[in-house]
Amino acid sequence: MDISEILNHLGEDREKYFKAVTPPVMQSSIFCFNSVAEMREGLKKEFVTPFYTRGHNPTVAILRQKLAALEGSEDALIFASGSAAVAAAIMSSVKSGDHVICIEKPYSWTNKLLNNYLVNYNVKTTMIDGTKLENFEKAIQSNTKLIYLESPNSHTFELQDIAGVCKLAKSKNITTICDNSYSTPLFQQPIALGVDMVVHSASKYLNGHSDVVAGVLCASKERINKIFASEFMTIGGIISPHDAWLMLRGLRTLHLRVNRSAESTEKVVEFLENHPKVEKVFWPFLKHHPQYELAKKQMCKCGGMFSVLLETEKIEEVEQFCDSLKRFLLACSWGGHESLVFPIAALYDSQNYDNSELPLNLVRIYIGLEDPEVLIEDLSNALATI
Ligand SMILES: Cc1ncc(COP(=O)(O)O)c(C=O)c1O
């Protein structure tokens, strides 16, 4: 099915709602029945027809179909946040005594779940440099049940050979999860490369308007049914029907937004690469990126976020650069209409800053939908302050 069919029509049965072009927000927590017999039947199908919104809601169901189709999976679940989707995927794969392999520097709360929380349940994690396939092989233990990938990760943009890791994992009966928030299914398709479960922070590109926090988990019907009846229903971290509706609206323009963001990023990156106040740019589609060939092989385009190392050791100068920007907002996250900067310097003096991992002159930049020339001019003026 082509992308425009998925974004504009899939899952939308307009005959059911007065031929309205846009589906309604089914803002109801419960759905009623005409008889006890009907109710009994409804309860048997709680996960596939409306009964109680924690399990099934018609507005959310449209979103599920679209996201599964985009990602090329049999089914999908929508969560109240990306972190809820990550947690459900991980927790569904391990039990006490199991071992996990995770790439270095994943999203911070994924790291906390694995290394601070699951250790309480006797699940141990080995963090590895995921740029080398042999590191996965070396880290496998007899009790390894899960390999967690995030390709690329979102501060230093290191990749993993997704197909290679999945081949290895399958041969050892190990489950694989890949966080695909950065690329979206439009630029990278981990399921086609062999991954068992794909997770997203839908708060980023998928929703795309910085007004919803949501998460997605895509997998086979068998896995989704199992997670539905366990982590999904017991923890209950569901998206509200209204947020699902906003996401449906955001998705209509997904292809336009991610392509615009990616194309503008190419121009901005080229400018920064040649700027004397920039020591280094981290973006996988740069020809001298150490994993450029792999990036080209497994991603059809590269997302609109990258990092720069500024040519300064002084935190004051990093702050001055960021504070001078007029067209970029200082904020976390990415994937919305607006360009953003997130300086590692903002973590300085906070419990989240581990000085061994990311240098203070590293600034993460997201390119939104603005005119790239305007953004370049703004960056140029701010760099002049260093
Ligand atoms: C790569 C990645 N995965 C997962 C998450 C968690 O998503 P959420 O903020 O929607 O819970 C984030 C959030 O920034 C992220 O950057």
CSV table of C-alpha atoms and ligand atoms in Angstrom, one decimal:
chain,number,residue,atom,x,y,z
A,1,MET,CA,0.0,0.0,0.0
A,2,ASP,CA,1.4,3.4,-0.9
A,3,ILE,CA,2.1,6.0,1.8
A,4,SER,CA,-0.6,8.5,0.8
A,5,GLU,CA,-3.3,5.7,0.9
A,6,ILE,CA,-2.1,4.9,4.5
A,7,LEU,CA,-2.0,8.5,5.6
A,8,ASN,CA,-5.3,9.6,4.0
A,9,HIS,CA,-7.6,6.6,4.1
A,10,LEU,CA,-6.4,3.4,5.8
A,11,GLY,CA,-8.6,2.5,8.8
A,12,GLU,CA,-11.2,5.2,8.1
A,13,ASP,CA,-14.7,3.9,7.6
A,14,ARG,CA,-16.5,7.1,6.7
A,15,GLU,CA,-19.9,5.3,6.3
A,16,LYS,CA,-19.8,4.8,10.1
A,17,TYR,CA,-19.7,8.5,10.9
A,18,PHE,CA,-22.0,10.4,8.5
A,19,LYS,CA,-19.3,10.4,5.7
A,20,ALA,CA,-17.3,12.9,7.6
A,21,VAL,CA,-13.9,13.2,6.0
A,22,THR,CA,-12.2,13.5,9.4
A,23,PRO,CA,-13.0,10.8,11.9
A,24,PRO,CA,-14.6,11.8,15.1
A,25,VAL,CA,-12.9,11.9,18.5
A,26,MET,CA,-14.6,9.1,20.2
A,27,GLN,CA,-14.3,10.8,23.6
A,28,SER,CA,-16.0,8.0,25.6
A,29,SER,CA,-14.5,5.8,28.3
A,30,ILE,CA,-17.2,3.2,28.0
A,31,PHE,CA,-19.4,1.6,25.3
A,32,CYS,CA,-22.8,0.1,26.1
A,33,PHE,CA,-24.8,-2.9,25.0
A,34,ASN,CA,-28.5,-3.8,24.3
A,35,SER,CA,-28.6,-7.0,26.3
A,36,VAL,CA,-26.5,-9.1,28.7
A,37,ALA,CA,-25.9,-11.6,25.9
A,38,GLU,CA,-24.4,-8.8,23.7
A,39,MET,CA,-22.4,-7.5,26.6
A,40,ARG,CA,-21.0,-11.0,27.2
A,41,GLU,CA,-19.9,-11.2,23.6
A,42,GLY,CA,-18.4,-7.7,23.8
A,43,LEU,CA,-16.3,-8.8,26.8
A,44,LYS,CA,-14.9,-11.7,24.8
A,45,LYS,CA,-13.7,-9.3,22.1
A,46,GLU,CA,-12.6,-6.5,24.5
A,47,PHE,CA,-9.3,-5.9,22.6
A,48,VAL,CA,-10.8,-5.6,19.2
A,49,THR,CA,-14.1,-3.8,19.6
A,50,PRO,CA,-15.3,-0.9,21.8
A,51,PHE,CA,-15.9,-2.0,25.4
A,52,TYR,CA,-13.6,0.1,27.7
A,53,THR,CA,-11.2,2.7,26.3
A,54,ARG,CA,-8.2,1.4,28.2
A,55,GLY,CA,-8.4,-1.6,25.9
A,56,HIS,CA,-10.0,-0.4,22.7
A,57,ASN,CA,-11.1,3.0,21.4
A,58,PRO,CA,-12.3,3.6,17.8
A,59,THR,CA,-10.2,6.7,17.3
A,60,VAL,CA,-7.1,5.1,18.6
A,61,ALA,CA,-7.8,2.0,16.5
A,62,ILE,CA,-7.5,4.0,13.3
A,63,LEU,CA,-4.1,5.2,14.4
A,64,ARG,CA,-3.0,1.6,15.2
A,65,GLN,CA,-3.8,0.5,11.7
A,66,LYS,CA,-1.9,3.4,10.1
A,67,LEU,CA,1.2,3.0,12.2
A,68,ALA,CA,1.4,-0.8,11.7
A,69,ALA,CA,1.1,-0.3,7.9
A,70,LEU,CA,3.7,2.5,7.9
A,71,GLU,CA,6.2,0.4,9.8
A,72,GLY,CA,5.3,-2.8,7.9
A,73,SER,CA,4.3,-4.7,11.0
A,74,GLU,CA,1.2,-6.8,11.5
A,75,ASP,CA,-0.2,-4.7,14.4
A,76,ALA,CA,0.7,-1.7,16.6
A,77,LEU,CA,-0.2,-0.4,20.1
A,78,ILE,CA,-0.4,3.3,21.0
A,79,PHE,CA,0.8,4.5,24.4
A,80,ALA,CA,0.7,7.6,26.5
A,81,SER,CA,4.4,8.3,25.8
A,82,GLY,CA,7.4,6.9,24.0
A,83,SER,CA,8.8,5.8,27.3
A,84,ALA,CA,5.7,3.8,28.1
A,85,ALA,CA,6.1,2.0,24.7
A,86,VAL,CA,9.8,1.3,25.3
A,87,ALA,CA,9.0,0.0,28.8
A,88,ALA,CA,6.2,-2.3,27.6
A,89,ALA,CA,8.4,-3.7,24.8
A,90,ILE,CA,11.3,-4.3,27.2
A,91,MET,CA,9.3,-5.7,30.1
A,92,SER,CA,7.4,-8.1,27.8
A,93,SER,CA,10.8,-9.6,26.8
A,94,VAL,CA,12.5,-10.3,30.1
A,95,LYS,CA,11.9,-12.0,33.4
A,96,SER,CA,14.0,-12.3,36.6
A,97,GLY,CA,17.4,-13.8,35.9
A,98,ASP,CA,17.5,-12.7,32.2
A,99,HIS,CA,20.3,-10.6,30.6
A,100,VAL,CA,19.9,-7.7,28.1
A,101,ILE,CA,22.4,-6.2,25.7
A,102,CYS,CA,21.8,-2.5,25.0
A,103,ILE,CA,23.8,0.0,22.9
A,104,GLU,CA,25.7,2.7,24.7
A,105,LYS,CA,23.9,6.1,25.1
A,106,PRO,CA,20.3,5.1,24.4
A,107,TYR,CA,17.6,7.6,25.2
A,108,SER,CA,18.2,8.6,28.9
A,109,TRP,CA,15.0,7.0,30.4
A,110,THR,CA,15.6,3.8,28.5
A,111,ASN,CA,18.9,3.7,30.1
A,112,LYS,CA,17.4,4.3,33.6
A,113,LEU,CA,14.8,1.6,33.0
A,114,LEU,CA,17.5,-1.0,32.2
A,115,ASN,CA,20.2,0.1,34.6
A,116,ASN,CA,18.4,1.5,37.6
A,117,TYR,CA,14.9,-0.1,37.6
A,118,LEU,CA,15.1,-3.6,36.1
A,119,VAL,CA,18.1,-4.5,38.2
A,120,ASN,CA,15.6,-4.5,41.1
A,121,TYR,CA,13.9,-7.4,39.4
A,122,ASN,CA,17.2,-9.3,38.8
A,123,VAL,CA,17.4,-8.3,35.1
A,124,LYS,CA,21.0,-7.3,34.2
A,125,THR,CA,22.1,-5.2,31.2
A,126,THR,CA,25.4,-5.0,29.4
A,127,MET,CA,25.9,-1.7,27.6
A,128,ILE,CA,28.1,-2.0,24.5
A,129,ASP,CA,29.5,0.0,21.7
A,130,GLY,CA,26.9,-0.9,19.0
A,131,THR,CA,28.9,0.3,16.1
A,132,LYS,CA,30.7,-3.0,15.9
A,133,LEU,CA,28.8,-6.2,15.2
A,134,GLU,CA,31.3,-8.4,17.0
A,135,ASN,CA,30.6,-6.5,20.2
A,136,PHE,CA,27.1,-8.0,20.2
A,137,GLU,CA,28.5,-11.5,19.7
A,138,LYS,CA,31.0,-11.0,22.5
A,139,ALA,CA,28.3,-9.7,25.0
A,140,ILE,CA,25.9,-12.6,24.5
A,141,GLN,CA,25.5,-14.8,27.6
A,142,SER,CA,23.5,-18.0,28.0
A,143,ASN,CA,20.7,-16.0,29.6
A,144,THR,CA,20.6,-13.2,27.1
A,145,LYS,CA,17.0,-12.7,26.1
A,146,LEU,CA,16.9,-9.2,24.5
A,147,ILE,CA,19.1,-6.9,22.4
A,148,TYR,CA,18.0,-3.3,22.4
A,149,LEU,CA,18.9,-1.0,19.5
A,150,GLU,CA,18.5,2.7,18.8
A,151,SER,CA,19.8,3.5,15.4
A,152,PRO,CA,21.0,6.2,15.2
A,153,ASN,CA,21.1,7.3,18.9
A,154,SER,CA,20.1,10.8,19.4
A,155,HIS,CA,23.1,12.9,20.6
A,156,THR,CA,26.1,11.4,18.8
A,157,PHE,CA,24.2,9.6,16.0
A,158,GLU,CA,26.0,6.2,16.1
A,159,LEU,CA,24.3,3.4,14.1
A,160,GLN,CA,24.0,-0.3,14.5
A,161,ASP,CA,24.0,-2.8,11.6
A,162,ILE,CA,20.4,-3.7,12.1
A,163,ALA,CA,20.2,-6.6,9.7
A,164,GLY,CA,23.5,-8.0,11.0
A,165,VAL,CA,22.4,-7.8,14.7
A,166,CYS,CA,19.0,-9.4,13.9
A,167,LYS,CA,20.6,-12.3,12.1
A,168,LEU,CA,22.8,-13.0,15.0
A,169,ALA,CA,20.0,-12.5,17.5
A,170,LYS,CA,17.7,-14.9,15.6
A,171,SER,CA,20.3,-17.6,15.5
A,172,LYS,CA,20.4,-17.4,19.4
A,173,ASN,CA,16.7,-17.0,19.9
A,174,ILE,CA,17.1,-13.5,21.3
A,175,THR,CA,14.4,-10.9,20.9
A,176,THR,CA,15.3,-7.5,19.2
A,177,ILE,CA,13.8,-4.1,19.8
A,178,CYS,CA,14.7,-1.0,17.8
A,179,ASP,CA,13.8,2.6,18.7
A,180,ASN,CA,13.1,4.1,15.3
A,181,SER,CA,12.0,7.6,16.5
A,182,TYR,CA,14.8,9.4,14.6
A,183,SER,CA,14.2,8.0,11.2
A,184,THR,CA,10.4,7.3,11.2
A,185,PRO,CA,9.2,4.4,9.1
A,186,LEU,CA,9.6,6.7,6.1
A,187,PHE,CA,13.4,6.7,6.3
A,188,GLN,CA,14.2,3.4,7.9
A,189,GLN,CA,12.2,0.1,8.3
A,190,PRO,CA,13.6,-2.0,11.0
A,191,ILE,CA,10.9,-4.7,10.7
A,192,ALA,CA,12.0,-5.4,7.1
A,193,LEU,CA,15.6,-5.7,8.4
A,194,GLY,CA,14.5,-8.4,10.9
A,195,VAL,CA,13.7,-6.5,14.1
A,196,ASP,CA,11.0,-8.1,16.3
A,197,MET,CA,9.6,-4.9,17.8
A,198,VAL,CA,9.9,-1.3,16.8
A,199,VAL,CA,9.2,1.5,19.3
A,200,HIS,CA,8.7,5.2,18.7
A,201,SER,CA,8.4,8.4,20.7
A,202,ALA,CA,5.5,9.6,18.6
A,203,SER,CA,5.9,12.9,20.5
A,204,LYS,CA,8.5,13.6,17.8
A,205,TYR,CA,8.1,13.4,14.0
A,206,LEU,CA,5.0,11.1,14.0
A,207,ASN,CA,2.8,13.7,15.7
A,208,GLY,CA,5.0,16.5,14.5
A,209,HIS,CA,3.4,19.5,16.1
A,210,SER,CA,4.9,19.5,19.6
A,211,ASP,CA,1.4,19.3,21.2
A,212,VAL,CA,1.1,15.6,22.0
A,213,VAL,CA,3.2,13.1,24.1
A,214,ALA,CA,2.7,9.6,22.8
A,215,GLY,CA,4.4,6.3,22.0
A,216,VAL,CA,4.0,3.5,19.5
A,217,LEU,CA,5.0,-0.2,19.6
A,218,CYS,CA,4.9,-2.2,16.3
A,219,ALA,CA,5.2,-6.0,16.1
A,220,SER,CA,3.6,-9.2,15.0
A,221,LYS,CA,0.0,-9.9,15.9
A,222,GLU,CA,1.2,-12.6,18.3
A,223,ARG,CA,3.4,-10.3,20.2
A,224,ILE,CA,0.9,-7.4,20.2
A,225,ASN,CA,-1.8,-9.7,21.6
A,226,LYS,CA,0.5,-10.9,24.3
A,227,ILE,CA,1.5,-7.3,25.3
A,228,PHE,CA,-2.1,-6.2,25.1
A,229,ALA,CA,-3.2,-8.7,27.6
A,230,SER,CA,-0.3,-8.0,29.9
A,231,GLU,CA,1.8,-4.8,30.1
A,232,PHE,CA,-0.7,-2.7,28.1
A,233,MET,CA,-3.8,-3.5,30.1
A,234,THR,CA,-2.2,-3.8,33.5
A,235,ILE,CA,-0.1,-0.6,33.4
A,236,GLY,CA,-2.8,1.2,31.4
A,237,GLY,CA,-0.5,3.8,29.9
A,238,ILE,CA,-2.9,4.6,27.1
A,239,ILE,CA,-3.2,7.6,24.8
A,240,SER,CA,-6.4,9.7,25.2
A,241,PRO,CA,-8.9,9.7,22.3
A,242,HIS,CA,-8.3,13.4,21.8
A,243,ASP,CA,-4.5,13.0,21.6
A,244,ALA,CA,-5.0,10.1,19.2
A,245,TRP,CA,-7.1,12.4,17.0
A,246,LEU,CA,-4.4,15.1,17.1
A,247,MET,CA,-1.9,12.5,16.0
A,248,LEU,CA,-4.1,11.4,13.1
A,249,ARG,CA,-4.2,15.0,12.0
A,250,GLY,CA,-0.4,15.3,12.4
A,251,LEU,CA,0.2,12.1,10.4
A,252,ARG,CA,-1.6,13.5,7.3
A,253,THR,CA,1.5,15.6,6.6
A,254,LEU,CA,4.2,13.2,7.9
A,255,HIS,CA,5.8,12.7,4.5
A,256,LEU,CA,5.9,16.4,3.7
A,257,ARG,CA,7.3,17.3,7.1
A,258,VAL,CA,10.1,14.7,7.4
A,259,ASN,CA,11.2,15.3,3.8
A,260,ARG,CA,11.3,19.1,4.3
A,261,SER,CA,13.2,18.7,7.6
A,262,ALA,CA,15.7,16.3,6.0
A,263,GLU,CA,16.3,18.5,2.9
A,264,SER,CA,16.8,21.7,5.0
A,265,THR,CA,19.1,19.8,7.3
A,266,GLU,CA,21.4,19.0,4.4
A,267,LYS,CA,21.9,22.7,3.7
A,268,VAL,CA,22.4,23.6,7.3
A,269,VAL,CA,24.8,20.8,7.9
A,270,GLU,CA,26.9,21.8,4.8
A,271,PHE,CA,27.1,25.4,6.2
A,272,LEU,CA,28.1,24.3,9.6
A,273,GLU,CA,30.7,21.8,8.3
A,274,ASN,CA,32.6,24.6,6.7
A,275,HIS,CA,32.4,27.0,9.6
A,276,PRO,CA,35.6,27.8,11.5
A,277,LYS,CA,33.8,27.9,14.9
A,278,VAL,CA,32.5,24.4,14.5
A,279,GLU,CA,34.9,21.6,15.4
A,280,LYS,CA,32.7,18.7,14.3
A,281,VAL,CA,29.2,17.8,13.0
A,282,PHE,CA,27.6,14.5,13.9
A,283,TRP,CA,25.1,13.5,11.2
A,284,PRO,CA,25.1,10.0,9.6
A,285,PHE,CA,24.7,11.2,6.0
A,286,LEU,CA,28.0,13.1,6.0
A,287,LYS,CA,30.5,11.4,3.7
A,288,HIS,CA,33.2,11.3,6.4
A,289,HIS,CA,30.8,9.9,9.1
A,290,PRO,CA,32.5,6.7,10.1
A,291,GLN,CA,29.3,4.7,9.4
A,292,TYR,CA,28.3,6.6,6.2
A,293,GLU,CA,28.1,3.4,4.1
A,294,LEU,CA,25.9,1.6,6.6
A,295,ALA,CA,23.7,4.7,7.0
A,296,LYS,CA,23.2,4.8,3.2
A,297,LYS,CA,22.4,1.1,3.2
A,298,GLN,CA,19.8,1.0,5.9
A,299,MET,CA,18.3,4.5,5.8
A,300,CYS,CA,16.8,5.9,2.6
A,301,LYS,CA,17.2,9.5,4.0
A,302,CYS,CA,18.6,11.0,7.1
A,303,GLY,CA,16.5,12.8,9.8
A,304,GLY,CA,16.6,16.5,10.6
A,305,MET,CA,18.6,16.3,13.8
A,306,PHE,CA,22.3,16.4,14.4
A,307,SER,CA,24.9,17.7,16.9
A,308,VAL,CA,27.8,20.1,16.6
A,309,LEU,CA,30.9,20.4,18.7
A,310,LEU,CA,31.6,24.1,19.0
A,311,GLU,CA,35.2,25.3,18.7
A,312,THR,CA,35.4,26.4,22.4
A,313,GLU,CA,36.0,24.9,25.7
A,314,LYS,CA,34.2,27.6,27.6
A,315,ILE,CA,30.7,26.9,28.8
A,316,GLU,CA,30.0,30.7,28.8
A,317,GLU,CA,30.7,30.8,25.0
A,318,VAL,CA,28.4,27.8,24.5
A,319,GLU,CA,25.7,29.6,26.4
A,320,GLN,CA,26.3,32.8,24.5
A,321,PHE,CA,25.9,31.0,21.2
A,322,CYS,CA,22.6,29.4,22.2
A,323,ASP,CA,21.2,32.5,23.9
A,324,SER,CA,21.9,34.5,20.8
A,325,LEU,CA,19.8,32.3,18.5
A,326,LYS,CA,16.6,34.1,17.4
A,327,ARG,CA,15.0,31.4,15.2
A,328,PHE,CA,15.7,28.3,17.3
A,329,LEU,CA,13.9,27.6,20.5
A,330,LEU,CA,15.9,26.2,23.5
A,331,ALA,CA,14.0,23.1,24.3
A,332,CYS,CA,14.2,19.3,24.5
A,333,SER,CA,12.7,16.8,22.1
A,334,TRP,CA,12.4,17.3,18.3
A,335,GLY,CA,10.2,16.5,15.3
A,336,GLY,CA,7.8,19.4,15.5
A,337,HIS,CA,7.4,22.3,13.1
A,338,GLU,CA,9.9,24.5,14.9
A,339,SER,CA,13.7,24.4,15.0
A,340,LEU,CA,15.3,23.6,18.4
A,341,VAL,CA,18.6,23.5,20.1
A,342,PHE,CA,19.5,21.4,23.1
A,343,PRO,CA,22.9,22.2,24.6
A,344,ILE,CA,24.6,19.5,26.7
A,345,ALA,CA,25.7,22.5,28.8
A,346,ALA,CA,22.1,22.7,30.1
A,347,LEU,CA,22.7,19.4,31.9
A,348,TYR,CA,25.8,20.7,33.6
A,349,ASP,CA,25.3,20.7,37.4
A,350,SER,CA,22.3,18.3,37.1
A,351,GLN,CA,22.1,14.7,38.2
A,352,ASN,CA,21.6,13.7,34.5
A,353,TYR,CA,25.0,14.9,33.5
A,354,ASP,CA,27.7,12.3,33.3
A,355,ASN,CA,30.8,14.1,32.4
A,356,SER,CA,32.4,11.1,30.9
A,357,GLU,CA,29.8,10.7,28.2
A,358,LEU,CA,29.0,13.9,26.4
A,359,PRO,CA,31.2,17.1,26.2
A,360,LEU,CA,29.9,20.4,27.4
A,361,ASN,CA,30.5,22.0,24.0
A,362,LEU,CA,28.1,19.6,22.2
A,363,VAL,CA,24.9,21.2,21.0
A,364,ARG,CA,22.1,19.2,19.5
A,365,ILE,CA,20.2,20.9,16.7
A,366,TYR,CA,16.8,20.0,15.2
A,367,ILE,CA,15.8,21.6,11.9
A,368,GLY,CA,12.1,22.2,11.6
A,369,LEU,CA,10.0,23.6,8.8
A,370,GLU,CA,11.3,27.1,8.6
A,371,ASP,CA,13.2,28.5,5.6
A,372,PRO,CA,16.7,27.0,5.8
A,373,GLU,CA,18.4,30.2,4.6
A,374,VAL,CA,16.9,32.1,7.6
A,375,LEU,CA,18.1,29.4,10.0
A,376,ILE,CA,21.6,29.5,8.4
A,377,GLU,CA,21.7,33.3,8.9
A,378,ASP,CA,20.7,32.9,12.5
A,379,LEU,CA,23.3,30.3,13.2
A,380,SER,CA,25.9,32.4,11.4
A,381,ASN,CA,25.1,35.4,13.7
A,382,ALA,CA,25.2,33.3,16.8
A,383,LEU,CA,28.5,31.6,15.9
A,384,ALA,CA,30.0,35.1,15.5
A,385,THR,CA,29.6,35.6,19.2
A,386,ILE,CA,32.1,32.8,20.0
B,1,LIG,C1,15.0,8.3,21.0
B,1,LIG,C2,13.9,8.5,22.0
B,1,LIG,N1,13.2,7.4,22.4
B,1,LIG,C3,12.2,7.5,23.3
B,1,LIG,C4,11.9,8.7,23.9
B,1,LIG,C5,10.8,8.8,24.9
B,1,LIG,O1,9.7,9.3,24.3
B,1,LIG,P1,8.6,10.2,25.1
B,1,LIG,O2,9.3,11.5,25.5
B,1,LIG,O3,7.5,10.4,24.1
B,1,LIG,O4,8.2,9.4,26.3
B,1,LIG,C6,12.6,9.9,23.5
B,1,LIG,C7,12.2,11.2,24.1
B,1,LIG,O5,12.9,12.2,23.9
B,1,LIG,C8,13.6,9.7,22.6
B,1,LIG,O6,14.4,10.8,22.2
